[in-house]
């Protein structure tokens, strides 16, 4: 019994206590407070941010250094929180974060790549392509129904399907009219030796500020010259149509690059909304009056269009386009990931 007791006592807690104490020390070392982070000047202009980060987690970890063994603080994700990325490491991004959205109380922290997605890595995965903010169908606006389903379908397709469909494009291809030339600071149309000014090229003063005009091409179907009107002050743009002999008709224009389907007198466009998402417009063209009747306008929220010129119709109901997730953006040498969609209108919608 004495021997057993001696063995029992020699194996008891001194070593175990030391092990527990060491574990407690490590745990305490890994727990941080906001006071442990480097204070920095907060972000007052989002345009200066290299890239943004997004998460779907309920809580995230802020590390004091780009090291998985570094101390960290775990904070709940708030819908109003913005994560501004500034540098990329092997497993981490560095961020500038304003505590409780107070720009005067900002810190530099490091977050795991596994818990965030950078703006240049966003894809359409888990994006609700049907979600819209509003729509207008035959002059009747709808701000309540938030789905495109009543008008048709939207689905992501592969780049291969997009490229194959491109061979069936039915949009009119615009050509440059050799009689439309830039002379000095004016776009001039020449016919039978007679010159007619179409519009001033740039720095045209209007009530809305300075405008510039870039020549896009001639539409054989419309018999009109197409220009892109750009506002230098507001960065807004429109595509406007001119008959040099008659001037510009305010009844015909598009906010995005025009996609014209002559077989059904259709003028349509896709463009990015300055507020949120993107715009899709389908209009009926009236040849006699050279006017358009808007049939369908939709403001999508889940994606933005890439190169507007790369959208195209393959028939009266189906449009393909290159898109990006709404919050997607390139950063330094990082390109955003392009995706492709097919918008299929219901066959009896018009």
mmCIF file of C-alpha atoms in Angstrom:
data_model
loop_
_atom_site.group_PDB
_atom_site.id
_atom_site.type_symbol
_atom_site.label_atom_id
_atom_site.label_comp_id
_atom_site.label_asym_id
_atom_site.label_seq_id
_atom_site.Cartn_x
_atom_site.Cartn_y
_atom_site.Cartn_z
ATOM 1 C CA UNK A 1 0.000 0.000 0.000
ATOM 2 C CA UNK A 2 2.826 2.382 0.809
ATOM 3 C CA UNK A 3 4.459 1.753 -2.530
ATOM 4 C CA UNK A 4 1.206 2.362 -4.361
ATOM 5 C CA UNK A 5 0.633 5.571 -2.485
ATOM 6 C CA UNK A 6 4.122 6.810 -3.287
ATOM 7 C CA UNK A 7 3.605 6.185 -6.977
ATOM 8 C CA UNK A 8 0.240 7.921 -6.905
ATOM 9 C CA UNK A 9 1.651 11.034 -5.259
ATOM 10 C CA UNK A 10 4.626 11.281 -7.632
ATOM 11 C CA UNK A 11 2.349 11.269 -10.698
ATOM 12 C CA UNK A 12 -0.093 13.885 -9.361
ATOM 13 C CA UNK A 13 -0.643 17.390 -10.491
ATOM 14 C CA UNK A 14 2.604 19.403 -10.589
ATOM 15 C CA UNK A 15 3.305 18.527 -14.272
ATOM 16 C CA UNK A 16 -0.387 18.767 -15.177
ATOM 17 C CA UNK A 17 -0.718 22.190 -13.533
ATOM 18 C CA UNK A 18 2.208 23.464 -15.554
ATOM 19 C CA UNK A 19 0.628 22.137 -18.764
ATOM 20 C CA UNK A 20 -2.733 23.779 -17.982
ATOM 21 C CA UNK A 21 -1.024 27.056 -17.091
ATOM 22 C CA UNK A 22 0.899 26.997 -20.384
ATOM 23 C CA UNK A 23 -2.356 26.360 -22.325
ATOM 24 C CA UNK A 24 -4.100 29.229 -20.515
ATOM 25 C CA UNK A 25 -1.150 31.471 -21.326
ATOM 26 C CA UNK A 26 -1.357 30.580 -25.030
ATOM 27 C CA UNK A 27 -5.124 31.208 -25.105
ATOM 28 C CA UNK A 28 -4.720 34.590 -23.433
ATOM 29 C CA UNK A 29 -1.922 35.435 -25.836
ATOM 30 C CA UNK A 30 -4.208 34.794 -28.826
ATOM 31 C CA UNK A 31 -7.059 36.939 -27.532
ATOM 32 C CA UNK A 32 -6.759 40.616 -28.447
ATOM 33 C CA UNK A 33 -8.657 43.859 -27.966
ATOM 34 C CA UNK A 34 -8.967 46.780 -30.354
ATOM 35 C CA UNK A 35 -6.243 48.503 -28.323
ATOM 36 C CA UNK A 36 -3.730 45.931 -29.625
ATOM 37 C CA UNK A 37 -4.159 47.021 -33.244
ATOM 38 C CA UNK A 38 -2.255 49.744 -35.070
ATOM 39 C CA UNK A 39 -4.229 52.993 -35.263
ATOM 40 C CA UNK A 40 -4.489 54.485 -38.749
ATOM 41 C CA UNK A 41 -6.189 57.265 -40.690
ATOM 42 C CA UNK A 42 -9.657 56.053 -41.713
ATOM 43 C CA UNK A 43 -10.932 55.691 -45.264
ATOM 44 C CA UNK A 44 -12.744 58.875 -46.297
ATOM 45 C CA UNK A 45 -12.786 58.162 -50.056
ATOM 46 C CA UNK A 46 -13.690 54.672 -51.273
ATOM 47 C CA UNK A 47 -12.057 55.506 -54.620
ATOM 48 C CA UNK A 48 -8.690 55.351 -52.836
ATOM 49 C CA UNK A 49 -9.278 51.782 -51.639
ATOM 50 C CA UNK A 50 -7.349 49.168 -53.693
ATOM 51 C CA UNK A 51 -10.084 46.546 -53.262
ATOM 52 C CA UNK A 52 -13.011 45.623 -51.040
ATOM 53 C CA UNK A 53 -13.626 42.390 -49.179
ATOM 54 C CA UNK A 54 -16.909 40.552 -48.626
ATOM 55 C CA UNK A 55 -17.978 37.768 -46.277
ATOM 56 C CA UNK A 56 -21.047 35.639 -45.669
ATOM 57 C CA UNK A 57 -19.963 34.559 -42.161
ATOM 58 C CA UNK A 58 -21.800 35.629 -39.024
ATOM 59 C CA UNK A 59 -18.504 36.563 -37.371
ATOM 60 C CA UNK A 60 -14.937 37.125 -38.523
ATOM 61 C CA UNK A 61 -11.469 37.273 -36.984
ATOM 62 C CA UNK A 62 -9.163 40.279 -36.982
ATOM 63 C CA UNK A 63 -5.498 39.333 -36.421
ATOM 64 C CA UNK A 64 -2.896 41.828 -35.183
ATOM 65 C CA UNK A 65 -0.361 40.435 -37.707
ATOM 66 C CA UNK A 66 -0.517 38.307 -40.892
ATOM 67 C CA UNK A 67 0.235 35.170 -38.908
ATOM 68 C CA UNK A 68 -2.157 32.422 -37.855
ATOM 69 C CA UNK A 69 -0.439 32.271 -34.431
ATOM 70 C CA UNK A 70 -0.928 35.993 -33.848
ATOM 71 C CA UNK A 71 -3.441 37.356 -31.364
ATOM 72 C CA UNK A 72 -6.907 38.021 -32.786
ATOM 73 C CA UNK A 73 -10.285 39.413 -31.892
ATOM 74 C CA UNK A 74 -13.520 37.816 -33.035
ATOM 75 C CA UNK A 75 -16.268 40.257 -33.969
ATOM 76 C CA UNK A 76 -19.810 39.796 -35.306
ATOM 77 C CA UNK A 77 -20.418 40.749 -38.912
ATOM 78 C CA UNK A 78 -22.618 43.829 -39.266
ATOM 79 C CA UNK A 79 -24.511 44.679 -42.440
ATOM 80 C CA UNK A 80 -23.154 48.221 -42.331
ATOM 81 C CA UNK A 81 -19.555 47.085 -41.953
ATOM 82 C CA UNK A 82 -17.242 47.750 -44.886
ATOM 83 C CA UNK A 83 -13.991 45.851 -45.280
ATOM 84 C CA UNK A 84 -11.415 47.848 -47.223
ATOM 85 C CA UNK A 85 -8.501 45.743 -48.472
ATOM 86 C CA UNK A 86 -5.072 47.303 -48.942
ATOM 87 C CA UNK A 87 -2.536 44.503 -49.280
ATOM 88 C CA UNK A 88 -2.480 40.787 -50.059
ATOM 89 C CA UNK A 89 -0.359 38.205 -48.210
ATOM 90 C CA UNK A 90 -0.096 34.443 -48.587
ATOM 91 C CA UNK A 91 -3.023 33.629 -46.287
ATOM 92 C CA UNK A 92 -4.210 37.108 -45.303
ATOM 93 C CA UNK A 93 -5.476 40.466 -46.516
ATOM 94 C CA UNK A 94 -4.672 43.660 -44.628
ATOM 95 C CA UNK A 95 -7.699 45.863 -44.052
ATOM 96 C CA UNK A 96 -8.484 49.332 -42.751
ATOM 97 C CA UNK A 97 -11.481 49.104 -40.443
ATOM 98 C CA UNK A 98 -13.454 51.853 -38.712
ATOM 99 C CA UNK A 99 -14.670 50.668 -35.306
ATOM 100 C CA UNK A 100 -18.429 51.213 -35.029
ATOM 101 C CA UNK A 101 -18.169 53.012 -38.396
ATOM 102 C CA UNK A 102 -16.318 55.884 -36.732
ATOM 103 C CA UNK A 103 -13.702 57.026 -39.244
ATOM 104 C CA UNK A 104 -11.719 58.715 -36.451
ATOM 105 C CA UNK A 105 -11.352 55.371 -34.686
ATOM 106 C CA UNK A 106 -9.793 53.198 -37.384
ATOM 107 C CA UNK A 107 -7.307 50.337 -37.201
ATOM 108 C CA UNK A 108 -5.230 48.145 -39.471
ATOM 109 C CA UNK A 109 -6.086 44.459 -39.112
ATOM 110 C CA UNK A 110 -5.355 41.230 -40.949
ATOM 111 C CA UNK A 111 -8.094 38.836 -42.032
ATOM 112 C CA UNK A 112 -7.927 35.302 -43.351
ATOM 113 C CA UNK A 113 -8.486 34.797 -47.061
ATOM 114 C CA UNK A 114 -10.569 31.755 -46.155
ATOM 115 C CA UNK A 115 -13.101 34.011 -44.386
ATOM 116 C CA UNK A 116 -13.373 36.706 -47.087
ATOM 117 C CA UNK A 117 -13.643 37.118 -50.853
ATOM 118 C CA UNK A 118 -11.861 39.992 -52.564
ATOM 119 C CA UNK A 119 -13.796 42.125 -55.043
ATOM 120 C CA UNK A 120 -11.666 40.819 -57.930
ATOM 121 C CA UNK A 121 -12.471 37.198 -57.033
ATOM 122 C CA UNK A 122 -16.264 37.530 -56.826
ATOM 123 C CA UNK A 123 -18.319 35.214 -59.043
ATOM 124 C CA UNK A 124 -22.024 34.723 -59.751
ATOM 125 C CA UNK A 125 -22.111 31.727 -57.409
ATOM 126 C CA UNK A 126 -24.975 32.200 -54.934
ATOM 127 C CA UNK A 127 -26.045 35.432 -56.706
ATOM 128 C CA UNK A 128 -29.794 35.719 -57.278
ATOM 129 C CA UNK A 129 -29.811 36.638 -60.969
ATOM 130 C CA UNK A 130 -33.583 37.159 -60.917
ATOM 131 C CA UNK A 131 -33.480 39.894 -58.273
ATOM 132 C CA UNK A 132 -34.542 43.321 -59.552
ATOM 133 C CA UNK A 133 -35.130 46.656 -57.871
ATOM 134 C CA UNK A 134 -37.895 47.806 -60.205
ATOM 135 C CA UNK A 135 -39.345 47.343 -63.661
ATOM 136 C CA UNK A 136 -41.565 49.161 -66.156
ATOM 137 C CA UNK A 137 -43.676 47.167 -68.574
ATOM 138 C CA UNK A 138 -45.686 48.996 -71.238
ATOM 139 C CA UNK A 139 -45.530 52.289 -69.266
ATOM 140 C CA UNK A 140 -46.641 50.608 -66.037
ATOM 141 C CA UNK A 141 -43.975 50.815 -63.307
ATOM 142 C CA UNK A 142 -43.626 48.146 -60.624
ATOM 143 C CA UNK A 143 -41.547 48.800 -57.492
ATOM 144 C CA UNK A 144 -42.984 45.916 -55.442
ATOM 145 C CA UNK A 145 -42.230 42.754 -57.414
ATOM 146 C CA UNK A 146 -38.510 42.053 -56.974
ATOM 147 C CA UNK A 147 -38.225 39.164 -59.425
ATOM 148 C CA UNK A 148 -37.645 39.027 -63.180
ATOM 149 C CA UNK A 149 -39.582 35.736 -63.357
ATOM 150 C CA UNK A 150 -42.779 37.319 -64.686
ATOM 151 C CA UNK A 151 -40.859 38.542 -67.747
ATOM 152 C CA UNK A 152 -38.644 35.537 -68.421
ATOM 153 C CA UNK A 153 -35.572 33.675 -67.202
ATOM 154 C CA UNK A 154 -31.956 34.586 -66.415
ATOM 155 C CA UNK A 155 -29.207 32.003 -66.115
ATOM 156 C CA UNK A 156 -25.441 31.828 -66.083
ATOM 157 C CA UNK A 157 -23.877 30.073 -69.076
ATOM 158 C CA UNK A 158 -20.358 28.987 -69.931
ATOM 159 C CA UNK A 159 -18.005 31.040 -72.080
ATOM 160 C CA UNK A 160 -18.207 28.224 -74.638
ATOM 161 C CA UNK A 161 -21.992 28.553 -74.936
ATOM 162 C CA UNK A 162 -21.647 32.335 -75.187
ATOM 163 C CA UNK A 163 -19.087 32.058 -78.016
ATOM 164 C CA UNK A 164 -21.146 29.475 -79.904
ATOM 165 C CA UNK A 165 -24.272 31.657 -79.578
ATOM 166 C CA UNK A 166 -22.310 34.631 -80.921
ATOM 167 C CA UNK A 167 -22.292 32.951 -84.342
ATOM 168 C CA UNK A 168 -26.107 33.366 -84.406
ATOM 169 C CA UNK A 169 -26.113 37.085 -83.560
ATOM 170 C CA UNK A 170 -28.969 39.001 -85.243
ATOM 171 C CA UNK A 171 -28.046 42.540 -84.092
ATOM 172 C CA UNK A 172 -27.303 45.103 -86.767
ATOM 173 C CA UNK A 173 -23.591 45.785 -87.216
ATOM 174 C CA UNK A 174 -22.858 49.498 -87.433
ATOM 175 C CA UNK A 175 -20.436 50.821 -90.045
ATOM 176 C CA UNK A 176 -18.447 54.031 -90.215
ATOM 177 C CA UNK A 177 -19.893 56.507 -92.692
ATOM 178 C CA UNK A 178 -16.984 57.949 -94.723
ATOM 179 C CA UNK A 179 -19.000 61.168 -95.141
ATOM 180 C CA UNK A 180 -18.901 61.775 -91.367
ATOM 181 C CA UNK A 181 -15.565 63.278 -90.362
ATOM 182 C CA UNK A 182 -14.040 65.296 -87.570
ATOM 183 C CA UNK A 183 -13.040 68.736 -88.786
ATOM 184 C CA UNK A 184 -11.453 70.932 -86.178
ATOM 185 C CA UNK A 185 -13.689 70.539 -83.150
ATOM 186 C CA UNK A 186 -16.830 69.653 -85.095
ATOM 187 C CA UNK A 187 -18.336 66.485 -86.513
ATOM 188 C CA UNK A 188 -19.159 67.271 -90.149
ATOM 189 C CA UNK A 189 -21.315 65.418 -92.685
ATOM 190 C CA UNK A 190 -20.336 65.931 -96.316
ATOM 191 C CA UNK A 191 -22.712 65.220 -99.196
ATOM 192 C CA UNK A 192 -22.364 66.397 -102.798
ATOM 193 C CA UNK A 193 -19.701 68.836 -101.743
ATOM 194 C CA UNK A 194 -21.954 70.398 -99.115
ATOM 195 C CA UNK A 195 -20.860 70.292 -95.445
ATOM 196 C CA UNK A 196 -23.335 70.098 -92.592
ATOM 197 C CA UNK A 197 -22.323 70.381 -88.937
ATOM 198 C CA UNK A 198 -23.720 67.520 -86.874
ATOM 199 C CA UNK A 199 -22.397 68.372 -83.432
ATOM 200 C CA UNK A 200 -19.415 69.854 -81.609
ATOM 201 C CA UNK A 201 -16.854 67.184 -80.749
ATOM 202 C CA UNK A 202 -16.039 68.173 -77.156
ATOM 203 C CA UNK A 203 -16.419 70.905 -74.554
ATOM 204 C CA UNK A 204 -19.923 71.749 -75.739
ATOM 205 C CA UNK A 205 -21.413 73.998 -73.058
ATOM 206 C CA UNK A 206 -24.972 73.171 -71.985
ATOM 207 C CA UNK A 207 -27.172 73.784 -68.954
ATOM 208 C CA UNK A 208 -26.061 70.387 -67.652
ATOM 209 C CA UNK A 209 -22.354 71.138 -68.053
ATOM 210 C CA UNK A 210 -19.753 70.257 -70.667
ATOM 211 C CA UNK A 211 -20.495 67.493 -73.176
ATOM 212 C CA UNK A 212 -18.382 65.557 -75.648
ATOM 213 C CA UNK A 213 -19.456 63.441 -78.615
ATOM 214 C CA UNK A 214 -17.780 60.285 -79.933
ATOM 215 C CA UNK A 215 -18.841 58.856 -83.276
ATOM 216 C CA UNK A 216 -20.023 55.231 -83.097
ATOM 217 C CA UNK A 217 -21.200 54.518 -86.616
ATOM 218 C CA UNK A 218 -24.027 54.478 -89.149
ATOM 219 C CA UNK A 219 -27.195 52.388 -88.808
ATOM 220 C CA UNK A 220 -28.410 51.292 -92.218
ATOM 221 C CA UNK A 221 -31.721 50.213 -90.722
ATOM 222 C CA UNK A 222 -32.386 53.552 -89.032
ATOM 223 C CA UNK A 223 -30.648 55.633 -91.661
ATOM 224 C CA UNK A 224 -29.089 57.610 -88.795
ATOM 225 C CA UNK A 225 -25.660 58.400 -87.393
ATOM 226 C CA UNK A 226 -24.992 57.214 -83.840
ATOM 227 C CA UNK A 227 -22.931 59.191 -81.333
ATOM 228 C CA UNK A 228 -22.066 58.636 -77.704
ATOM 229 C CA UNK A 229 -22.841 61.756 -75.707
ATOM 230 C CA UNK A 230 -20.738 61.994 -72.555
ATOM 231 C CA UNK A 231 -21.095 64.436 -69.691
ATOM 232 C CA UNK A 232 -17.635 65.480 -68.550
ATOM 233 C CA UNK A 233 -18.919 66.720 -65.189
ATOM 234 C CA UNK A 234 -21.232 63.867 -64.159
ATOM 235 C CA UNK A 235 -19.688 60.934 -66.056
ATOM 236 C CA UNK A 236 -23.095 60.088 -67.526
ATOM 237 C CA UNK A 237 -23.437 58.987 -71.126
ATOM 238 C CA UNK A 238 -26.145 58.369 -73.722
ATOM 239 C CA UNK A 239 -26.245 57.113 -77.276
ATOM 240 C CA UNK A 240 -27.962 59.634 -79.522
ATOM 241 C CA UNK A 241 -29.086 59.378 -83.144
ATOM 242 C CA UNK A 242 -28.691 62.063 -85.811
ATOM 243 C CA UNK A 243 -29.966 62.710 -89.280
ATOM 244 C CA UNK A 244 -27.503 65.418 -90.412
ATOM 245 C CA UNK A 245 -30.183 66.984 -92.586
ATOM 246 C CA UNK A 246 -32.765 67.215 -89.840
ATOM 247 C CA UNK A 247 -30.718 67.322 -86.653
ATOM 248 C CA UNK A 248 -31.144 65.248 -83.510
ATOM 249 C CA UNK A 249 -34.527 63.873 -82.482
ATOM 250 C CA UNK A 250 -35.017 63.747 -78.691
ATOM 251 C CA UNK A 251 -37.455 60.883 -79.234
ATOM 252 C CA UNK A 252 -34.718 58.348 -79.991
ATOM 253 C CA UNK A 253 -31.797 57.572 -77.662
ATOM 254 C CA UNK A 254 -30.478 54.806 -75.386
ATOM 255 C CA UNK A 255 -28.551 54.906 -72.126
ATOM 256 C CA UNK A 256 -26.365 51.982 -73.221
ATOM 257 C CA UNK A 257 -24.822 50.774 -76.463
ATOM 258 C CA UNK A 258 -27.766 50.201 -78.843
ATOM 259 C CA UNK A 259 -28.595 46.668 -79.984
ATOM 260 C CA UNK A 260 -30.926 46.885 -82.971
ATOM 261 C CA UNK A 261 -32.859 43.947 -84.414
ATOM 262 C CA UNK A 262 -34.223 45.187 -87.779
ATOM 263 C CA UNK A 263 -36.553 42.212 -88.364
ATOM 264 C CA UNK A 264 -38.842 43.335 -85.525
ATOM 265 C CA UNK A 265 -38.061 47.073 -85.382
ATOM 266 C CA UNK A 266 -36.382 46.652 -81.993
ATOM 267 C CA UNK A 267 -33.984 49.073 -80.334
ATOM 268 C CA UNK A 268 -32.587 47.772 -77.055
ATOM 269 C CA UNK A 269 -29.670 48.439 -74.727
ATOM 270 C CA UNK A 270 -27.872 47.220 -71.635
ATOM 271 C CA UNK A 271 -26.001 49.562 -69.299
ATOM 272 C CA UNK A 272 -24.802 49.887 -65.736
ATOM 273 C CA UNK A 273 -26.934 51.798 -63.276
ATOM 274 C CA UNK A 274 -25.133 54.607 -61.416
ATOM 275 C CA UNK A 275 -27.056 53.676 -58.275
ATOM 276 C CA UNK A 276 -27.146 49.871 -58.172
ATOM 277 C CA UNK A 277 -26.801 46.957 -60.576
ATOM 278 C CA UNK A 278 -27.635 47.304 -64.255
ATOM 279 C CA UNK A 279 -30.361 48.354 -66.679
ATOM 280 C CA UNK A 280 -31.995 46.359 -69.481
ATOM 281 C CA UNK A 281 -34.222 48.184 -71.973
ATOM 282 C CA UNK A 282 -36.302 46.903 -74.884
ATOM 283 C CA UNK A 283 -38.102 49.412 -77.152
ATOM 284 C CA UNK A 284 -40.224 49.298 -80.300
ATOM 285 C CA UNK A 285 -38.999 51.543 -83.113
ATOM 286 C CA UNK A 286 -41.523 53.422 -85.254
ATOM 287 C CA UNK A 287 -39.908 54.044 -88.691
ATOM 288 C CA UNK A 288 -42.440 56.640 -89.863
ATOM 289 C CA UNK A 289 -41.921 59.006 -86.928
ATOM 290 C CA UNK A 290 -38.415 57.837 -85.978
ATOM 291 C CA UNK A 291 -39.582 57.456 -82.387
ATOM 292 C CA UNK A 292 -39.345 54.652 -79.877
ATOM 293 C CA UNK A 293 -41.912 53.180 -77.509
ATOM 294 C CA UNK A 294 -40.280 51.664 -74.425
ATOM 295 C CA UNK A 295 -41.778 48.232 -73.848
ATOM 296 C CA UNK A 296 -39.715 46.825 -70.985
ATOM 297 C CA UNK A 297 -37.218 48.338 -68.551
ATOM 298 C CA UNK A 298 -35.621 46.292 -65.761
ATOM 299 C CA UNK A 299 -33.107 47.313 -63.085
ATOM 300 C CA UNK A 300 -31.192 44.141 -62.121
ATOM 301 C CA UNK A 301 -29.381 44.219 -58.753
ATOM 302 C CA UNK A 302 -27.110 41.146 -58.811
ATOM 303 C CA UNK A 303 -24.793 41.962 -61.697
ATOM 304 C CA UNK A 304 -23.320 44.654 -63.911
ATOM 305 C CA UNK A 305 -22.700 44.366 -67.623
ATOM 306 C CA UNK A 306 -19.153 44.179 -68.909
ATOM 307 C CA UNK A 307 -18.481 45.534 -72.382
ATOM 308 C CA UNK A 308 -21.948 46.707 -73.487
ATOM 309 C CA UNK A 309 -21.018 46.029 -77.112
ATOM 310 C CA UNK A 310 -20.583 42.329 -76.338
ATOM 311 C CA UNK A 311 -24.270 41.788 -75.583
ATOM 312 C CA UNK A 312 -26.271 40.379 -78.509
ATOM 313 C CA UNK A 313 -29.610 38.874 -79.527
ATOM 314 C CA UNK A 314 -29.751 35.483 -81.246
ATOM 315 C CA UNK A 315 -33.512 35.664 -81.890
ATOM 316 C CA UNK A 316 -36.473 37.793 -80.836
ATOM 317 C CA UNK A 317 -36.458 36.445 -77.264
ATOM 318 C CA UNK A 318 -32.873 35.602 -76.270
ATOM 319 C CA UNK A 319 -30.041 37.935 -75.334
ATOM 320 C CA UNK A 320 -26.528 36.929 -74.238
ATOM 321 C CA UNK A 321 -24.201 39.239 -72.330
ATOM 322 C CA UNK A 322 -20.903 39.424 -70.475
ATOM 323 C CA UNK A 323 -21.426 40.413 -66.825
ATOM 324 C CA UNK A 324 -19.720 40.794 -63.450
ATOM 325 C CA UNK A 325 -21.114 40.520 -59.915
ATOM 326 C CA UNK A 326 -22.357 43.926 -58.754
ATOM 327 C CA UNK A 327 -19.502 44.505 -56.280
ATOM 328 C CA UNK A 328 -16.825 43.075 -58.556
ATOM 329 C CA UNK A 329 -13.851 45.300 -59.409
ATOM 330 C CA UNK A 330 -10.276 44.891 -60.645
ATOM 331 C CA UNK A 331 -7.367 45.727 -58.343
ATOM 332 C CA UNK A 332 -3.825 46.555 -59.395
ATOM 333 C CA UNK A 333 -2.734 43.574 -61.514
ATOM 334 C CA UNK A 334 -5.810 41.544 -60.550
ATOM 335 C CA UNK A 335 -8.547 41.232 -63.181
ATOM 336 C CA UNK A 336 -12.156 40.743 -62.157
ATOM 337 C CA UNK A 337 -13.729 37.448 -63.156
ATOM 338 C CA UNK A 338 -16.041 37.734 -66.162
ATOM 339 C CA UNK A 339 -19.219 35.659 -66.324
ATOM 340 C CA UNK A 340 -21.863 35.163 -69.019
ATOM 341 C CA UNK A 341 -25.638 35.120 -68.820
ATOM 342 C CA UNK A 342 -28.595 34.354 -71.044
ATOM 343 C CA UNK A 343 -31.755 36.437 -70.679
ATOM 344 C CA UNK A 344 -34.757 34.645 -72.168
ATOM 345 C CA UNK A 345 -37.929 36.692 -72.517
ATOM 346 C CA UNK A 346 -41.303 35.000 -72.502
ATOM 347 C CA UNK A 347 -42.392 34.454 -76.085
ATOM 348 C CA UNK A 348 -45.736 36.220 -75.625
ATOM 349 C CA UNK A 349 -44.470 39.208 -73.647
ATOM 350 C CA UNK A 350 -44.804 41.727 -76.518
#
